[in-house]
Amino acid sequence: MNTKTAIITIAGRPNVGKSTLINHLVGEKIAIVSNKPQTTRNRICGIRTQNHLQYVFVDTPGYHRARTKLGDYMVNTVRESIADVDATLLVVEPIANVGAQEQALIEKIRASRCPCILVINKIDTIEKDKLLEVIAVYSSTGAFDAIIPVCAKTGDGIDILLKECEKYAVEGPFLFPDDVTTDQPERQVMAEIIREKLLWCLEREVPHGTAVEITTFSERDNGIIDIDATIYCEKASHKGIIIGKQGAMLKKISSLARADCERFMGTKVYLTTWVKVKENWRDSDFLVRNFGYSE
């Protein structure tokens, strides 16, 4: 049987559940998740291979009005990700109104002439009659090949969505080995896991001003992995918050991160973390690139 591939971008405004969706589509956690907007900063590929078919799902940062150099990078990543793919999934919340960000994305998708499936997420939060109103509003735009309601949190509707995505697969060799689930280097996955815990544990603007650099990533002869990570923040006061009283907050963040790193790597991990201040790094082209946010 000939193999087929489908490259599919997942787009939407911040906090609509794109990363949760890609984790369910792939069947493994490859994108970090939090309830804070703009959790995803980089373009991440999640790969699902089943029999003769390989899906390559491209998770993108939430589309928003940029206020920093980092924000510019994230918005440009979204624009580039809806070009030259087989289809786009536009993820929205179940609200019976096409918002400004959704309208802007619809226009960009139309301009790229890319087929588009509307994915209405979080259907567990709305009654059926209200969901029908949402479907009617988006149907009236005439922008979508299909409209699929899902709950990314529970996986409801994922099988239907995958079946719809299969229509866009084209014959050709697999783009990745069939046992690969993400294109991210292991160092980047470890950095993102630590950043996820910062988002979970810290409040307000503090976690959005953080970046994580893996300075050491080495494997011993017995398979144990040693990781040294530096957490950068923008203010000295933020450094104190991240470390916490007698180091309690940093210890909590590191413990949660280490457990997830071990699950991903399948072996014991020794994680050491430091915190340093880089003032206004999000507005520095050099530092944004230095932390891995480059085209």
PDB file of N, CA and C in Angstrom, residues 2-7 52-54 85-86 165-175:
ATOM      1  N   ASN A   2       0.557   2.226  -0.852  1.00  0.00           N
ATOM      2  CA  ASN A   2       1.347   3.454  -0.924  1.00  0.00           C
ATOM      3  C   ASN A   2       1.155   4.297   0.330  1.00  0.00           C
ATOM      4  N   THR A   3       2.235   4.926   0.786  1.00  0.00           N
ATOM      5  CA  THR A   3       2.142   5.795   1.969  1.00  0.00           C
ATOM      6  C   THR A   3       1.644   7.176   1.582  1.00  0.00           C
ATOM      7  N   LYS A   4       0.999   7.833   2.556  1.00  0.00           N
ATOM      8  CA  LYS A   4       0.470   9.183   2.353  1.00  0.00           C
ATOM      9  C   LYS A   4       0.865  10.059   3.537  1.00  0.00           C
ATOM     10  N   THR A   5       1.000  11.358   3.273  1.00  0.00           N
ATOM     11  CA  THR A   5       1.273  12.316   4.344  1.00  0.00           C
ATOM     12  C   THR A   5       0.328  13.504   4.230  1.00  0.00           C
ATOM     13  N   ALA A   6       0.050  14.119   5.381  1.00  0.00           N
ATOM     14  CA  ALA A   6      -0.742  15.351   5.416  1.00  0.00           C
ATOM     15  C   ALA A   6      -0.076  16.312   6.393  1.00  0.00           C
ATOM     16  N   ILE A   7       0.318  17.478   5.900  1.00  0.00           N
ATOM     17  CA  ILE A   7       0.902  18.517   6.758  1.00  0.00           C
ATOM     18  C   ILE A   7      -0.202  19.512   7.084  1.00  0.00           C
ATOM     19  N   HIS A  52      -0.469   3.252   6.839  1.00  0.00           N
ATOM     20  CA  HIS A  52       0.157   3.856   5.655  1.00  0.00           C
ATOM     21  C   HIS A  52       0.094   5.375   5.667  1.00  0.00           C
ATOM     22  N   LEU A  53      -0.427   5.974   6.767  1.00  0.00           N
ATOM     23  CA  LEU A  53      -0.713   7.415   6.800  1.00  0.00           C
ATOM     24  C   LEU A  53       0.103   8.112   7.884  1.00  0.00           C
ATOM     25  N   GLN A  54       0.708   9.247   7.535  1.00  0.00           N
ATOM     26  CA  GLN A  54       1.425  10.054   8.526  1.00  0.00           C
ATOM     27  C   GLN A  54       0.879  11.480   8.521  1.00  0.00           C
ATOM     28  N   VAL A  85       1.024  24.360   3.239  1.00  0.00           N
ATOM     29  CA  VAL A  85       0.619  23.148   3.947  1.00  0.00           C
ATOM     30  C   VAL A  85      -0.607  22.571   3.233  1.00  0.00           C
ATOM     31  N   ASP A  86      -0.974  21.346   3.614  1.00  0.00           N
ATOM     32  CA  ASP A  86      -2.099  20.690   2.939  1.00  0.00           C
ATOM     33  C   ASP A  86      -3.446  21.181   3.457  1.00  0.00           C
ATOM     34  N   CYS A 165      -9.208  15.032   8.425  1.00  0.00           N
ATOM     35  CA  CYS A 165      -7.854  15.418   8.018  1.00  0.00           C
ATOM     36  C   CYS A 165      -7.287  14.468   6.968  1.00  0.00           C
ATOM     37  N   GLU A 166      -7.714  13.217   7.018  1.00  0.00           N
ATOM     38  CA  GLU A 166      -7.194  12.216   6.085  1.00  0.00           C
ATOM     39  C   GLU A 166      -7.477  12.591   4.626  1.00  0.00           C
ATOM     40  N   LYS A 167      -8.533  13.366   4.396  1.00  0.00           N
ATOM     41  CA  LYS A 167      -8.906  13.763   3.037  1.00  0.00           C
ATOM     42  C   LYS A 167      -7.817  14.591   2.352  1.00  0.00           C
ATOM     43  N   TYR A 168      -6.944  15.206   3.153  1.00  0.00           N
ATOM     44  CA  TYR A 168      -5.932  16.105   2.594  1.00  0.00           C
ATOM     45  C   TYR A 168      -4.569  15.435   2.433  1.00  0.00           C
ATOM     46  N   ALA A 169      -4.501  14.151   2.764  1.00  0.00           N
ATOM     47  CA  ALA A 169      -3.238  13.425   2.631  1.00  0.00           C
ATOM     48  C   ALA A 169      -2.906  13.197   1.161  1.00  0.00           C
ATOM     49  N   VAL A 170      -1.627  13.307   0.839  1.00  0.00           N
ATOM     50  CA  VAL A 170      -1.163  13.102  -0.538  1.00  0.00           C
ATOM     51  C   VAL A 170      -0.144  11.969  -0.556  1.00  0.00           C
ATOM     52  N   GLU A 171      -0.114  11.259  -1.656  1.00  0.00           N
ATOM     53  CA  GLU A 171       0.816  10.143  -1.776  1.00  0.00           C
ATOM     54  C   GLU A 171       2.258  10.626  -1.748  1.00  0.00           C
ATOM     55  N   GLY A 172       3.087   9.881  -1.024  1.00  0.00           N
ATOM     56  CA  GLY A 172       4.501  10.223  -0.939  1.00  0.00           C
ATOM     57  C   GLY A 172       5.123   9.550   0.260  1.00  0.00           C
ATOM     58  N   PRO A 173       6.443   9.586   0.362  1.00  0.00           N
ATOM     59  CA  PRO A 173       7.125   8.940   1.489  1.00  0.00           C
ATOM     60  C   PRO A 173       6.853   9.676   2.800  1.00  0.00           C
ATOM     61  N   PHE A 174       6.940   8.944   3.912  1.00  0.00           N
ATOM     62  CA  PHE A 174       6.810   9.583   5.218  1.00  0.00           C
ATOM     63  C   PHE A 174       7.904  10.631   5.383  1.00  0.00           C
ATOM     64  N   LEU A 175       7.582  11.725   6.062  1.00  0.00           N
ATOM     65  CA  LEU A 175       8.537  12.802   6.302  1.00  0.00           C
ATOM     66  C   LEU A 175       9.388  12.538   7.548  1.00  0.00           C
TER      67      LEU A 175
END
